[in-house]
mmCIF file of C-alpha atoms in Angstrom:
data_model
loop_
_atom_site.group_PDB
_atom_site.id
_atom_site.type_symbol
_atom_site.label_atom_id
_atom_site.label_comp_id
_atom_site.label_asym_id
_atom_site.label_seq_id
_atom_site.Cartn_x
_atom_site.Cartn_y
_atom_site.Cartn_z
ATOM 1 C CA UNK Q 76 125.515 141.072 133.373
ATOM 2 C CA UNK Q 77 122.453 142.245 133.512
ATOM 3 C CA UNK Q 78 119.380 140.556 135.969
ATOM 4 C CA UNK Q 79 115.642 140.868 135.955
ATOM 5 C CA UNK Q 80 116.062 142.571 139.055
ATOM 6 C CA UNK Q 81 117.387 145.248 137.222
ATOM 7 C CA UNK Q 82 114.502 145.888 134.671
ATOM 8 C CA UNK Q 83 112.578 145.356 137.800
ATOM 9 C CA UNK Q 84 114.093 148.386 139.582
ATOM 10 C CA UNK Q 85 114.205 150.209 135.948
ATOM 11 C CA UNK Q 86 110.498 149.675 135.619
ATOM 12 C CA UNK Q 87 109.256 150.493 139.040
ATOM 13 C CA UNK Q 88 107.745 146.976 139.707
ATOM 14 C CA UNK Q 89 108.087 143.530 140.923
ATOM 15 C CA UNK Q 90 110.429 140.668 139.460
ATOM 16 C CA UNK Q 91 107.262 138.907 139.163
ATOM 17 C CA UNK Q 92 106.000 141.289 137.497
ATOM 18 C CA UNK Q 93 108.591 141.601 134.580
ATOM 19 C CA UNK Q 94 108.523 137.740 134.044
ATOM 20 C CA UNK Q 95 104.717 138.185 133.403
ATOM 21 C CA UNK Q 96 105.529 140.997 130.999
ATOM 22 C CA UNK Q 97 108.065 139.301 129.112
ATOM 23 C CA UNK Q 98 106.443 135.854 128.973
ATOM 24 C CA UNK Q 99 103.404 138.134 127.631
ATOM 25 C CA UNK Q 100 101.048 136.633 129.819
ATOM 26 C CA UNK Q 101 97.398 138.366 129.911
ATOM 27 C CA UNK Q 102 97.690 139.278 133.915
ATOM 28 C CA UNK Q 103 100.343 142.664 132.895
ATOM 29 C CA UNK Q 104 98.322 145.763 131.596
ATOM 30 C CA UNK Q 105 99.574 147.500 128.627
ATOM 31 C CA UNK Q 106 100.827 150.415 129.997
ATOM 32 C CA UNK Q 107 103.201 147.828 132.390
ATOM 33 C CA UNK Q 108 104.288 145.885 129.403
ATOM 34 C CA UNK Q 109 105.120 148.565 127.374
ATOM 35 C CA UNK Q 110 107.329 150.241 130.642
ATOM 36 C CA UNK Q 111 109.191 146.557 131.224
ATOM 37 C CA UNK Q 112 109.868 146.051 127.508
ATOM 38 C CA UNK Q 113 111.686 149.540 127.295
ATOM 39 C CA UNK Q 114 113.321 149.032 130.528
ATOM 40 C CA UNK Q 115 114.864 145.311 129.085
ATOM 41 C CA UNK Q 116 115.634 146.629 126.033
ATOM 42 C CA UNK Q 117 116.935 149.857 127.607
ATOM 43 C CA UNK Q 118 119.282 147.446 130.148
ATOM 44 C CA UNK Q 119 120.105 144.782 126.890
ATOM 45 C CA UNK Q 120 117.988 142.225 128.999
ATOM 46 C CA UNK Q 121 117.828 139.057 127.261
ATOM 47 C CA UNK Q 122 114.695 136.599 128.703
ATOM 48 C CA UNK Q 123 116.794 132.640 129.400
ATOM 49 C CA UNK Q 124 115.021 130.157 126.835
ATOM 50 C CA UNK Q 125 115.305 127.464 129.573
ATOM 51 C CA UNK Q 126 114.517 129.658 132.833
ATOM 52 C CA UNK Q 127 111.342 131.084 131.198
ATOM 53 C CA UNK Q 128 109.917 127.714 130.050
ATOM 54 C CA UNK Q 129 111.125 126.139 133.286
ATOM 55 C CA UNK Q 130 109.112 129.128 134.930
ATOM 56 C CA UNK Q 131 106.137 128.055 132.701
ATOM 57 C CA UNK Q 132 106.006 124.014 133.837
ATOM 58 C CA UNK Q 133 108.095 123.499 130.789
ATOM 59 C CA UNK Q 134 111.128 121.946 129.574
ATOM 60 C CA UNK Q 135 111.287 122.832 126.075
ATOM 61 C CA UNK Q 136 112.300 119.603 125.199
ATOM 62 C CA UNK Q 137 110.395 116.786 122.887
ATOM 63 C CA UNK Q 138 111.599 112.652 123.456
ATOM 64 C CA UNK Q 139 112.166 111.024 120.433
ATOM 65 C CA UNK Q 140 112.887 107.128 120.652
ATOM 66 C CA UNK Q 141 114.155 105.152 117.710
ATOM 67 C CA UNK Q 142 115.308 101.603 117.501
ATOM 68 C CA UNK Q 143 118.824 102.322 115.783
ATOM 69 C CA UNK Q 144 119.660 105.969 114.982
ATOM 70 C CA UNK Q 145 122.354 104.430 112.087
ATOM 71 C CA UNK Q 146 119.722 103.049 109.836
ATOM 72 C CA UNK Q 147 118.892 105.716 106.843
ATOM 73 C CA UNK Q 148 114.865 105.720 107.943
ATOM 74 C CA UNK Q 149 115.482 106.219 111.576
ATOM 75 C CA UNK Q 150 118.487 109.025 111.288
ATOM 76 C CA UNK Q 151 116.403 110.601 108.373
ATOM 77 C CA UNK Q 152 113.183 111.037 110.932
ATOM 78 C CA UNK Q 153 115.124 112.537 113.186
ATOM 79 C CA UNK Q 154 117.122 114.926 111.375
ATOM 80 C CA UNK Q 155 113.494 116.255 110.151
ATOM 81 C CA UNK Q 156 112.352 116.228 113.934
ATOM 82 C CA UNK Q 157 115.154 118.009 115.181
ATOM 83 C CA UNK Q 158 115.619 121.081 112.840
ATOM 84 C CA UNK Q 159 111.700 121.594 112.898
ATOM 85 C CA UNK Q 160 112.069 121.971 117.161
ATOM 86 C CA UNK Q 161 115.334 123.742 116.789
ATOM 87 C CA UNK Q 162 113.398 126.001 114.811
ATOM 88 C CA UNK Q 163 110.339 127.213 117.162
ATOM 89 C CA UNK Q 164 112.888 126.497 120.493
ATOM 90 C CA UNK Q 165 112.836 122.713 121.598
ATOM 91 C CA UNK Q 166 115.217 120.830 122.282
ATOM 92 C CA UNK Q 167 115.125 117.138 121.273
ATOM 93 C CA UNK Q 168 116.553 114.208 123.841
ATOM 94 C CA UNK Q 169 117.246 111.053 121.307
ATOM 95 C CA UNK Q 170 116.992 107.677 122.689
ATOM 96 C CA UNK Q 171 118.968 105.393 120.862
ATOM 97 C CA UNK Q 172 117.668 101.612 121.908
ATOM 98 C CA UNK Q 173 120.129 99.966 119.665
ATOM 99 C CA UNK Q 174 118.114 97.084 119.332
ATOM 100 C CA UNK Q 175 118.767 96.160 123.186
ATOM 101 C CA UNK Q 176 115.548 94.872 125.038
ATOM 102 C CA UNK Q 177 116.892 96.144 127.990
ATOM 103 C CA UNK Q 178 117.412 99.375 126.831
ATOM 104 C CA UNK Q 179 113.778 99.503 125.345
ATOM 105 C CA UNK Q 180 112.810 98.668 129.148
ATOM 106 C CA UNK Q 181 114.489 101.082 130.785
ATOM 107 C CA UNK Q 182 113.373 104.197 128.338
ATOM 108 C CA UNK Q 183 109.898 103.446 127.935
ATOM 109 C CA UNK Q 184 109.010 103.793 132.183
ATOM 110 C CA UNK Q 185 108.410 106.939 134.056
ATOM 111 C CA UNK Q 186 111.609 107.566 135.932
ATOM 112 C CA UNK Q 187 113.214 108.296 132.312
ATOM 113 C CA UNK Q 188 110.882 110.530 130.951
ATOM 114 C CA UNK Q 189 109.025 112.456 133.991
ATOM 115 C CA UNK Q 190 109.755 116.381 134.322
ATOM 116 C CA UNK Q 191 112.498 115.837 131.362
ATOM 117 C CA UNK Q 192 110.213 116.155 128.426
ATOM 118 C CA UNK Q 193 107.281 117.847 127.471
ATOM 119 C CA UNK Q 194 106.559 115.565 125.059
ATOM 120 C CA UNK Q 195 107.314 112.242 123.109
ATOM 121 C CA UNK Q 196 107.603 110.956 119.772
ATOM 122 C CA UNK Q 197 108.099 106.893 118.952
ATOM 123 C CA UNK Q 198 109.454 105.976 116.008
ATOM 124 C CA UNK Q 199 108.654 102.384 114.690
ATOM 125 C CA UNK Q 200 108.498 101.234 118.556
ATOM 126 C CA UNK Q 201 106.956 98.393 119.295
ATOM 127 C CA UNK Q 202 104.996 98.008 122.550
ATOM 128 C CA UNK Q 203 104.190 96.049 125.272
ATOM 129 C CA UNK Q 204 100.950 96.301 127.895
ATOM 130 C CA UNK Q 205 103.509 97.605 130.149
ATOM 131 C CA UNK Q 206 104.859 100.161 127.860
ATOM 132 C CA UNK Q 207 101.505 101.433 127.282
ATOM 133 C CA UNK Q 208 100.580 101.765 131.010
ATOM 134 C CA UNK Q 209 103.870 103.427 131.706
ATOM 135 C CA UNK Q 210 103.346 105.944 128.587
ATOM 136 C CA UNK Q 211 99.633 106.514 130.108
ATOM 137 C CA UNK Q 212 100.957 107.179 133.290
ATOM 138 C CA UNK Q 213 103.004 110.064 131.892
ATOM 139 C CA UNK Q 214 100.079 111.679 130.707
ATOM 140 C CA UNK Q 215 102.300 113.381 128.082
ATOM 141 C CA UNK Q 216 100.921 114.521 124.140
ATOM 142 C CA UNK Q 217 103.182 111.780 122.037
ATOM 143 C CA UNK Q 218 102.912 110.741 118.368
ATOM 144 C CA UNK Q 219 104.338 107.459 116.761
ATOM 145 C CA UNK Q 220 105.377 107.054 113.851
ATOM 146 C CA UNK Q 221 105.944 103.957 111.403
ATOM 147 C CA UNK Q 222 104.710 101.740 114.364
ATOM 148 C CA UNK Q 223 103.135 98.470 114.446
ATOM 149 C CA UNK Q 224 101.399 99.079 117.666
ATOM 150 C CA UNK Q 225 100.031 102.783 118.955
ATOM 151 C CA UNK Q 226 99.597 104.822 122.483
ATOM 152 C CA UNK Q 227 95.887 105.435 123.372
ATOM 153 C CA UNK Q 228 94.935 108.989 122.471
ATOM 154 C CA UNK Q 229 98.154 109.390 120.184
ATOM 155 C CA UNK Q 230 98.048 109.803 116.567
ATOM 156 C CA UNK Q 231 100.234 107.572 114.191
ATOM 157 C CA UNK Q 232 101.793 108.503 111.269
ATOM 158 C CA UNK Q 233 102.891 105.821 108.633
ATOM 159 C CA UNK Q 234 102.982 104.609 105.287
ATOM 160 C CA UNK Q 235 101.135 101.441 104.363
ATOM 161 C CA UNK Q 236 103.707 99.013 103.964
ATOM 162 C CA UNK Q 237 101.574 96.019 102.595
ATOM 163 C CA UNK Q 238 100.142 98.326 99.612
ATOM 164 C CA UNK Q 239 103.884 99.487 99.475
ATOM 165 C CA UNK Q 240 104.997 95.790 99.207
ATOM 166 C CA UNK Q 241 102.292 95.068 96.616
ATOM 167 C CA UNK Q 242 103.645 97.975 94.308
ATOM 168 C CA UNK Q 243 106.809 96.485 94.371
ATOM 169 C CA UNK Q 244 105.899 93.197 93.482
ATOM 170 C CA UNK Q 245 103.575 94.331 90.826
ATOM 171 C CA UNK Q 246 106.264 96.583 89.142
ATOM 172 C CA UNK Q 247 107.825 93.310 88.923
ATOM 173 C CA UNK Q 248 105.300 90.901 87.714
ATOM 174 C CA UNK Q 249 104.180 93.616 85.145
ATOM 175 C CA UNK Q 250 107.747 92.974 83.945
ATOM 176 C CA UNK Q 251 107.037 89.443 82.944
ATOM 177 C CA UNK Q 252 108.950 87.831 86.515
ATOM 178 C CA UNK Q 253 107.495 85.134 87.792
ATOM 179 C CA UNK Q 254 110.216 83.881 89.887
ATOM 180 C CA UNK Q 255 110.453 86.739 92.258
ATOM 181 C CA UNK Q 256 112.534 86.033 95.381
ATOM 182 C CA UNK Q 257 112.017 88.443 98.676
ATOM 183 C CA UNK Q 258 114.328 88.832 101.399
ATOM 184 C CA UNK Q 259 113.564 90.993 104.634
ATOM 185 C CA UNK Q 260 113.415 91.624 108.201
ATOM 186 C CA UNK Q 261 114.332 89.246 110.971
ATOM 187 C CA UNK Q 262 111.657 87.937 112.984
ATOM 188 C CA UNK Q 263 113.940 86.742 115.658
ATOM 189 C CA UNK Q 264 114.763 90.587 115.909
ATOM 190 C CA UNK Q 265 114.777 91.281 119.769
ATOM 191 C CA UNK Q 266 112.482 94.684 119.803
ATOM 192 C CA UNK Q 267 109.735 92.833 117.829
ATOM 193 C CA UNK Q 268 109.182 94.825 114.364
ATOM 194 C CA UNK Q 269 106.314 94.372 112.328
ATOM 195 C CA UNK Q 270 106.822 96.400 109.403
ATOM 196 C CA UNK Q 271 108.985 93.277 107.929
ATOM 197 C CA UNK Q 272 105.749 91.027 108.096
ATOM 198 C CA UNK Q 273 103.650 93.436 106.576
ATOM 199 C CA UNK Q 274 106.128 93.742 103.561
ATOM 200 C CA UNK Q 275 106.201 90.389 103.065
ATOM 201 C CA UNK Q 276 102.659 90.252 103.358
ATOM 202 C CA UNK Q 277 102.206 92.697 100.313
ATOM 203 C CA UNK Q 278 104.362 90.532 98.510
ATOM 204 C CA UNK Q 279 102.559 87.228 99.112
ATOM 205 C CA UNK Q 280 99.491 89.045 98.062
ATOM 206 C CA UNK Q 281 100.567 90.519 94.561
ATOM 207 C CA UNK Q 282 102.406 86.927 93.787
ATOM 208 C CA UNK Q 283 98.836 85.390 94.868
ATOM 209 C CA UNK Q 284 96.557 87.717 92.688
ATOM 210 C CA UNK Q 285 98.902 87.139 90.014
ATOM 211 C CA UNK Q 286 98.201 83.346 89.979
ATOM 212 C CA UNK Q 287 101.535 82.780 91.939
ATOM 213 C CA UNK Q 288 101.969 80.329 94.681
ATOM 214 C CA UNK Q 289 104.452 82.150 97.085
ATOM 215 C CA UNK Q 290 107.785 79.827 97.048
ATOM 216 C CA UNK Q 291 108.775 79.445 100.851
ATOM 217 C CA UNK Q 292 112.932 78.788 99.324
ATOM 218 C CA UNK Q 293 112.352 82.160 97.741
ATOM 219 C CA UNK Q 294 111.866 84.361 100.826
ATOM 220 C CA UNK Q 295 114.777 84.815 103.162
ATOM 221 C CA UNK Q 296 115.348 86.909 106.293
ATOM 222 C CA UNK Q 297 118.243 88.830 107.436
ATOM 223 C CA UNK Q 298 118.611 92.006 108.983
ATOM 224 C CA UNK Q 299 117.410 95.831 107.429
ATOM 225 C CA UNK Q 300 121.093 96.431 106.511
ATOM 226 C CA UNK Q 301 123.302 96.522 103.538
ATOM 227 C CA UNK Q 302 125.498 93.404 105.394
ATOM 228 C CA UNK Q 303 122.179 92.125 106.014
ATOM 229 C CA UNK Q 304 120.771 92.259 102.098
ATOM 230 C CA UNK Q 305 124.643 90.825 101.356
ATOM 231 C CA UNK Q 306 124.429 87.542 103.347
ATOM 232 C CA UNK Q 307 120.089 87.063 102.254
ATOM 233 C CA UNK Q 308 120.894 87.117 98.822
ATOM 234 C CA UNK Q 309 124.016 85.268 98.716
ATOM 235 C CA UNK Q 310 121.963 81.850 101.155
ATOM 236 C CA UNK Q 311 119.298 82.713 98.482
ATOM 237 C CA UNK Q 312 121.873 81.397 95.365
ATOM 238 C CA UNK Q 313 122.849 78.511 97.707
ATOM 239 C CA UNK Q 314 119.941 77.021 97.798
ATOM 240 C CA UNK Q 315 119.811 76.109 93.774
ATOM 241 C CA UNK Q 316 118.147 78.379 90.870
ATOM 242 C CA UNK Q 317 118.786 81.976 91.457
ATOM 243 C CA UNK Q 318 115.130 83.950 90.788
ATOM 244 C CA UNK Q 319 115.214 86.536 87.930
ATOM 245 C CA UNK Q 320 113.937 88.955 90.398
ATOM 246 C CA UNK Q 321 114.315 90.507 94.013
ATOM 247 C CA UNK Q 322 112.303 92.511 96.156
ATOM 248 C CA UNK Q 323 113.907 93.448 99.148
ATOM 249 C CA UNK Q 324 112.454 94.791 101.966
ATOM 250 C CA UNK Q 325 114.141 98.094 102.508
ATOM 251 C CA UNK Q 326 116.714 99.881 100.042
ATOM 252 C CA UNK Q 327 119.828 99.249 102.254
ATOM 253 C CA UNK Q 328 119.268 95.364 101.571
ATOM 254 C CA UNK Q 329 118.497 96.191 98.109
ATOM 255 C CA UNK Q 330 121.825 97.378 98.152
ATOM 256 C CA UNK Q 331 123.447 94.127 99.312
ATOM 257 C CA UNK Q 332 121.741 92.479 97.188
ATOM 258 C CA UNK Q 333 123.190 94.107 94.583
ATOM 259 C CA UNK Q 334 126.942 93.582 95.750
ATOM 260 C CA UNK Q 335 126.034 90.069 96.456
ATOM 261 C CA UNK Q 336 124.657 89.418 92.876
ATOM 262 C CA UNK Q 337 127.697 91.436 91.494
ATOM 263 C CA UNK Q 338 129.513 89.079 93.307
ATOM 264 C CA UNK Q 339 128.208 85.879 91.799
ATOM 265 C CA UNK Q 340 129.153 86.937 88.503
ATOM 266 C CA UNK Q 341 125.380 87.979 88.399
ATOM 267 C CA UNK Q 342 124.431 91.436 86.225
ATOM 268 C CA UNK Q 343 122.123 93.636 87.498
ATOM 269 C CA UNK Q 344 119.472 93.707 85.760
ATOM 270 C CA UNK Q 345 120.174 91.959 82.789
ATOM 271 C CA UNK Q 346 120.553 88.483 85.175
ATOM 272 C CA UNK Q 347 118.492 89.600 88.017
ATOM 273 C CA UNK Q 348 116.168 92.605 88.292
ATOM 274 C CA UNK Q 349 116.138 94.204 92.226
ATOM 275 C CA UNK Q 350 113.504 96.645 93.624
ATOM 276 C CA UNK Q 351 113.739 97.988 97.490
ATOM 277 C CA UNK Q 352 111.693 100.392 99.766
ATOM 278 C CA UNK Q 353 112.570 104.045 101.063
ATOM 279 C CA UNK Q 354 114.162 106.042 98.016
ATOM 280 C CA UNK Q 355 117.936 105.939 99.907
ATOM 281 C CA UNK Q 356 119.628 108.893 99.483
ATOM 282 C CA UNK Q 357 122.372 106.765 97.538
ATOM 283 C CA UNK Q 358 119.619 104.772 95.799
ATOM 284 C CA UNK Q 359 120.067 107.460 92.265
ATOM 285 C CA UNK Q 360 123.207 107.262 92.153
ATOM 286 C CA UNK Q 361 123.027 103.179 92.425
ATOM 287 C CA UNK Q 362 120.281 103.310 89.988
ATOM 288 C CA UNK Q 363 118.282 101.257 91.956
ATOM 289 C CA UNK Q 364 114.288 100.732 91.439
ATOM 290 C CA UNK Q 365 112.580 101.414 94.925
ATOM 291 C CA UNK Q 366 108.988 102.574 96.724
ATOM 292 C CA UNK Q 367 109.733 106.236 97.696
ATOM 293 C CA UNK Q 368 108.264 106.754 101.164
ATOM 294 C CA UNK Q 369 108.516 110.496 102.747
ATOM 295 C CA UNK Q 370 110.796 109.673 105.766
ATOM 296 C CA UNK Q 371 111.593 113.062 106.385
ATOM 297 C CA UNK Q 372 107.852 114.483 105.679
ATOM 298 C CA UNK Q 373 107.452 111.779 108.618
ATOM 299 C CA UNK Q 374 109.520 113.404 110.989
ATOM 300 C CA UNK Q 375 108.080 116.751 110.188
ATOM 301 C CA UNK Q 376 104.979 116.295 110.410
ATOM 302 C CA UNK Q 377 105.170 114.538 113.811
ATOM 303 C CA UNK Q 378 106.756 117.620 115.586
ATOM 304 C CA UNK Q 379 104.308 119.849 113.659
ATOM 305 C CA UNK Q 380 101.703 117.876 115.542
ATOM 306 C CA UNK Q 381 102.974 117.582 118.715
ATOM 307 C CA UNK Q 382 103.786 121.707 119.324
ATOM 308 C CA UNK Q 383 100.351 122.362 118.175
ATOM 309 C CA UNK Q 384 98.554 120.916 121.618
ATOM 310 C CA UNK Q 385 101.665 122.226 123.811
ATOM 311 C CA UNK Q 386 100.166 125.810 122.459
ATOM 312 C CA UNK Q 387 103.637 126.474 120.810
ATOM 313 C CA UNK Q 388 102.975 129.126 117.617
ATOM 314 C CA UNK Q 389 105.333 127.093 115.332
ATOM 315 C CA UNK Q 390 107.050 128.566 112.640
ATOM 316 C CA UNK Q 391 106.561 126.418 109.422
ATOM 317 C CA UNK Q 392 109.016 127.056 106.663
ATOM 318 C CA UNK Q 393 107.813 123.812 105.336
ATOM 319 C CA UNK Q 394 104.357 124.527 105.204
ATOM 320 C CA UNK Q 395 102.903 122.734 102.122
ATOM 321 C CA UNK Q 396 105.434 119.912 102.391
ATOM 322 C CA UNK Q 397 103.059 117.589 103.698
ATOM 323 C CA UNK Q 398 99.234 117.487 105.293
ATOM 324 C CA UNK Q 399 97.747 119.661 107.486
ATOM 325 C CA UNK Q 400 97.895 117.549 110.490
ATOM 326 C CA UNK Q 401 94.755 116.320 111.758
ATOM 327 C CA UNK Q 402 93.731 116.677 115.156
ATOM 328 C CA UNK Q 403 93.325 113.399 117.316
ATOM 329 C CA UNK Q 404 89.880 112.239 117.217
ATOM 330 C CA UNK Q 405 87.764 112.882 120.899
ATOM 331 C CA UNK Q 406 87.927 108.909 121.706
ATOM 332 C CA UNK Q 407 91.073 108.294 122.724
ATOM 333 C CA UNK Q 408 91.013 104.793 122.422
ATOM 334 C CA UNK Q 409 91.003 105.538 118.394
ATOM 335 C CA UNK Q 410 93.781 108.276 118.018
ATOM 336 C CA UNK Q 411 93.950 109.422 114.150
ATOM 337 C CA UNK Q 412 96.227 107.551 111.591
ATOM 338 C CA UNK Q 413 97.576 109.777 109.193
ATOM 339 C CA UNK Q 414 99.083 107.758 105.934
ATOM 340 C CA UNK Q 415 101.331 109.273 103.615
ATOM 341 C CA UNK Q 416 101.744 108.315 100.121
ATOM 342 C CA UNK Q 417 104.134 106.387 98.480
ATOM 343 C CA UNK Q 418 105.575 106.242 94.542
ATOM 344 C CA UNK Q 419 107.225 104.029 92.532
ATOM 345 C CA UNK Q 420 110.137 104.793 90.951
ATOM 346 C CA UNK Q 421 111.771 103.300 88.272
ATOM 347 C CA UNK Q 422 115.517 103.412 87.923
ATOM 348 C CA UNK Q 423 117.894 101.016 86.119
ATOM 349 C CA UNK Q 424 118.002 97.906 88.989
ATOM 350 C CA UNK Q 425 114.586 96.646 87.168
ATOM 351 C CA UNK Q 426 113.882 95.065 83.505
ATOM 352 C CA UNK Q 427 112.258 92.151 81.943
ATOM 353 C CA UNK Q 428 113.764 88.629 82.803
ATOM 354 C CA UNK Q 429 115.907 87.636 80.004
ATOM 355 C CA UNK Q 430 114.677 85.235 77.600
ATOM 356 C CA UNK Q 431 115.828 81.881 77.746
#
């Protein structure tokens, strides 16, 4: 196998010398570079990824934290992450906090994160002051994404979730519903989310500027999953007059809903119309009415962001796909929020309530 100190000896100069060459750092002349390139690819000398950033004060890998990495949103960020570093030669470490508190602790703190990343991205995180002084302390380029709170200095990239919520709504109200019933996220969630309360928020809005008074019996919380959506819907037609409509907060309750209506002898729509969020993968094939948000445009564009400052010269396949990404601004205590847009689309889960 052959070593550096064999181009070395090849070349006529130092070790040090050839990692300079082949790093192509601006300290080799020409002529020396052009001798140690011949010599490596004279001797079949391939440079180690990992040595050479290593070498460099590097690790080559980027941090990504998400709350539950089975969710569609989270695992769909990720993927997106993880094929753009794979691409241009990082690595990506996944923290999985599976909705432990403890976890969440341990991650987000120095010992967990110093020399093993060069980088971090937070995906719908939320955090505490002593999160953020741990993060600051790392001193670290980071980007969150889909995240009630942000890091000083680091940009955010999200959807808006209330306007998303309102779109919903309205889709339905334009319908003719008036009894529109909402089921979502679970406040007594131990990592804290937000993006739950800003959904319902949307909807209280859109039932308000429709001359609605929001129905507290109407709105039920359960968790962001299918079983979740399942046992929302089904307390919802316990508690008396099922609503001719349901927005749910994410498509994966949408989909319970669904079942549970099914269930109860219910048709969908003809009985009870359903909208979600997030454009599911399975949500076609389900025909189900949703807000399309660009999870994977997400992902991507947070890497894209965060290999620009580490002075990485990224390959972009995907270029066009979403935004040029815009620098952070120079205050760091107002880091750039970049906001993607969202769509309705209308599938078969949604039609006007049936007349009585």
């Amino acid at each position: 196998m052959t070593k550096i100190d064999d181009v070395a000896r090849l070349a006529g100069v130092s070790t040090a010398t050839v990692s300079r060459a082949l790093r192509g750092l601006p300290t080799v002349s020409a002529a020396t570079r052009r001798r140690v390139l011949a010599a490596a690819e004279q001797l079949q000398y391939a440079v180690s990824p990992s040595a050479s950033r290593l070498a460099g004060g590097r690790t080559g890998t980027v941090a990504v934290v998400v709350p539950r990495i089975t969710r569609w949103f989270f695992g769909t960020v990720v993927e997106a992450v993880e094929d753009y570093l794979h691409q241009n030669g990082y690595d990506l470490l996944l923290y999985n906090l599976g909705g432990r508190e403890q976890t969440r602790q341990r991650v987000l703190r120095p010992a967990s994160l110093h020399k093993r990343v060069d980088a971090i991205i937070l995906v719908a995180t939320p955090l505490r002051a002593a999160d953020l002084t741990a993060l600051t302390k790392l001193a670290l380029p980071g980007v969150t994404i889909s995240s009630g709170s942000g890091v000083p200095g680091w940009p955010c990239i999200r959807i808006d979730d209330v306007a998303a919520a309102r779109t919903a709504t309205r889709h339905l109200l334009d319908l003719g519903h008036t009894r529109i019933a909402h089921i979502s996220g679970d406040p007594d969630d131990e990592l804290a989310f937000t993006t739950h309360l800003d959904r319902r928020r949307g909807y209280q809005e859109a039932l308000r500027a429709a001359g609605i008074r929001p129905d507290p019996s109407l709105d039920v919380e359960s968790q962001f999953t299918v079983d979740g959506g399942t046992r929302a819907t089904a307390e919802l037609l316990a508690r008396g007059e099922p609503p001719t409509a349901i927005f749910a907060a994410c498509d994966e309750m949408a989909m319970g809903a669904m079942t549970a209506l099914r269930d109860a002898g219910l048709r969908v729509p003809q009985d009870v119309s359903v909208i979600g969020i997030d454009d599911h993968d399975l949500a076609g094939a389900l025909g189900l009415s949703t807000i399309a948000q660009p999870a994977a445009e997400q992902g991507l564009l947070a890497a894209r962001m965060l290999l620009d400052p580490l002075g990485v010269r990224v390959a972009d396949p995907h270029a066009g796909l979403v935004p040029a990404p815009r620098r952070p601004d120079t205050d760091p205590r107002t880091p750039s929020s970049v906001i993607l847009p969202t769509r309705l689309v209308v599938r078969e889960s949604t039609a006007p309530p049936r007349a009585h």
